[in-house]
XYZ file of C-alpha atoms in Angstrom:
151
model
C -23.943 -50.384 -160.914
C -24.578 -49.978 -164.547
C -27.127 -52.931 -165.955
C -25.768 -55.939 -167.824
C -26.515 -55.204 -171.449
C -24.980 -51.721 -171.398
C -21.836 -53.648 -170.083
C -21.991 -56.285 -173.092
C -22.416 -53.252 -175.852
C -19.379 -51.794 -173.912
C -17.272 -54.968 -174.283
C -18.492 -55.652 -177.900
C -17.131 -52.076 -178.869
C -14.090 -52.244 -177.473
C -13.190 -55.658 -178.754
C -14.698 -53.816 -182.337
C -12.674 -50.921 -182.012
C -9.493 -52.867 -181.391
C -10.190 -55.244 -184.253
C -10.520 -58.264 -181.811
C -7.123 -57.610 -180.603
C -7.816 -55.660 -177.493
C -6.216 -55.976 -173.727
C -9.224 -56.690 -171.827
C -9.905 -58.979 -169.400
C -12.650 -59.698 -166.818
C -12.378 -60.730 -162.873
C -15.288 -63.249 -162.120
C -16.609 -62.749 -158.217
C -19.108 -65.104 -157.342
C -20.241 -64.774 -153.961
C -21.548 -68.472 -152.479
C -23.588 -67.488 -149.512
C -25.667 -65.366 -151.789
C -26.382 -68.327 -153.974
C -27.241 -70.062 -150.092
C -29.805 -67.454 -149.174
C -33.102 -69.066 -150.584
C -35.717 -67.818 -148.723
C -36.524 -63.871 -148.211
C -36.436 -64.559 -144.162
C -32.793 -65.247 -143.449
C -31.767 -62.751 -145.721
C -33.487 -60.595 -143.288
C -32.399 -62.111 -140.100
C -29.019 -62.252 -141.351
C -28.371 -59.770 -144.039
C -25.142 -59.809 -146.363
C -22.961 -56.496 -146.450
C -23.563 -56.201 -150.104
C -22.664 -52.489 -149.454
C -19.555 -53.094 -147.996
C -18.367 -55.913 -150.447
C -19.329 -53.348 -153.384
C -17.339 -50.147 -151.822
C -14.163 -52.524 -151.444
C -14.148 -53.389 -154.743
C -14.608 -50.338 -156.123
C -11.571 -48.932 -153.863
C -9.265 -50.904 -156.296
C -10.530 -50.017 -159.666
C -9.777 -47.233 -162.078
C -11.482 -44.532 -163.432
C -11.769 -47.205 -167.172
C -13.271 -50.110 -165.562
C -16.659 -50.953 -165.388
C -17.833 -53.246 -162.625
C -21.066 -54.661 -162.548
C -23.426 -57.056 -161.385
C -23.711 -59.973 -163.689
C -26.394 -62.243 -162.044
C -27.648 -62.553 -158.544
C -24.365 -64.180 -156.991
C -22.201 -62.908 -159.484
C -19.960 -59.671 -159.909
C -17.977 -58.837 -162.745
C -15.234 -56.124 -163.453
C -14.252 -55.188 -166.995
C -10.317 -54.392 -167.190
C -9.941 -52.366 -170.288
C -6.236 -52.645 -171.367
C -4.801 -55.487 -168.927
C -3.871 -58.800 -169.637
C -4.591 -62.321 -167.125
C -1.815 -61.237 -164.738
C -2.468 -57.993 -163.926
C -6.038 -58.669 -163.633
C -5.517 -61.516 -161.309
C -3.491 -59.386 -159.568
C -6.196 -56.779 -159.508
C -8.601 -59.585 -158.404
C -5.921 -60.422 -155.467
C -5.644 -56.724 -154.430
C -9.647 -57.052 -153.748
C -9.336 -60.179 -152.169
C -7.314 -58.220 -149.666
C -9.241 -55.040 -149.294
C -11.881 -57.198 -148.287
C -10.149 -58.968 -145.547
C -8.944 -55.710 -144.359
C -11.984 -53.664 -144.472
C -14.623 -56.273 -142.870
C -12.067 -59.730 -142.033
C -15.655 -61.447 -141.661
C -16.877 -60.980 -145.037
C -14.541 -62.987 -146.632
C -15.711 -66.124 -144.365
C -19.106 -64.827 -144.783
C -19.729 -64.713 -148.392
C -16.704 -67.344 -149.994
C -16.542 -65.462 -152.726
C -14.453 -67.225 -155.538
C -12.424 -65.112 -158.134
C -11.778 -66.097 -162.029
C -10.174 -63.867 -164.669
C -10.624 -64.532 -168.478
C -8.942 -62.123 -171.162
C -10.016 -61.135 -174.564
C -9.579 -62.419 -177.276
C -7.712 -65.428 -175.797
C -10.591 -66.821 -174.088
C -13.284 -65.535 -175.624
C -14.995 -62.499 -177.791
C -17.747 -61.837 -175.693
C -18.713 -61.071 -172.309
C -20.784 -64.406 -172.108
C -17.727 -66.023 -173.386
C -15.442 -64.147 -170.905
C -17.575 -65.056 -168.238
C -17.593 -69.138 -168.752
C -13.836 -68.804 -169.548
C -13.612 -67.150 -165.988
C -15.204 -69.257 -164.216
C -12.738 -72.041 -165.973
C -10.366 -70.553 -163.990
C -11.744 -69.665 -161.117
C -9.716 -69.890 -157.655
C -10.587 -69.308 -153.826
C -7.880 -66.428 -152.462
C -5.777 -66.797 -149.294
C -7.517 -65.541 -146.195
C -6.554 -66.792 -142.493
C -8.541 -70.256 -142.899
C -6.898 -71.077 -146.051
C -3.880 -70.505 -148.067
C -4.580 -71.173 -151.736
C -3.445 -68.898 -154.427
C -4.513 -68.569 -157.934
C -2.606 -69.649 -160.757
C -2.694 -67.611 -164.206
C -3.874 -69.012 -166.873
């Protein structure tokens, strides 16, 4: 995964290059039973398929999109030329592709999804970020049935 401040020059361009007008929006992911994990013993006892979340994800996105690792419970993917829905429906379609691939990792890890767009909610990744996690919602999986609403 590429490292964070590559990914903010990458934003920062393309929002320059479109004249702060450009399609781009950002799915959150944070991940809550990383943020659980405190000490370096249960992570080994009971280790998180970080591998397997980061394959399924990847599965979903295009060639364009960057997707990164933002902070240590955080993921974020960088939709060049899509707008709220269709990234929220991106961040759906990985919702699912998790469920399929390992149906325990989505009750393992809790991850919650948010989706921010530029320039609407922000003009920088920072910004994106906060403005996703505004809007942040917990997808549908066997144990619960909430769905996110677009901002």
């Amino acid at each position: 995964l590429p490292p964070r401040e590559r990914v903010e020059r990458f934003v920062a361009a393309e929002l320059d290059l479109a004249s702060g007008q450009a399609n781009l929006s950002i799915i959150r992911i944070q991940l809550a039973t990383f943020a659980a994990r405190e000490n370096k013993r249960a992570r080994q006892l009971n280790p998180l398929p970080a591998h397997d979340i980061i394959a399924a994800i990847k599965r979903v996105l295009r060639g364009a999109d960057v997707f990164f690792r933002y902070s240590e419970t955080e993921f974020v993917v960088v939709l060049t030329q899509t707008d709220s829905t269709a990234a929220a429906a991106v961040a759906n379609r990985i919702a699912e592709i998790l469920t399929e691939v390992r149906p325990e990792v989505m009750e393992s890890v809790q991850p919650t999804f948010g989706v921010a767009s530029a320039p609407a909610d922000g003009r920088t990744l920072a910004d994106l970020v906060v403005a996703a996690e505004r809007h942040r919602w917990i997808p549908a999986t066997p144990s619960n049935t909430r769905s996110p609403a677009v901002h």
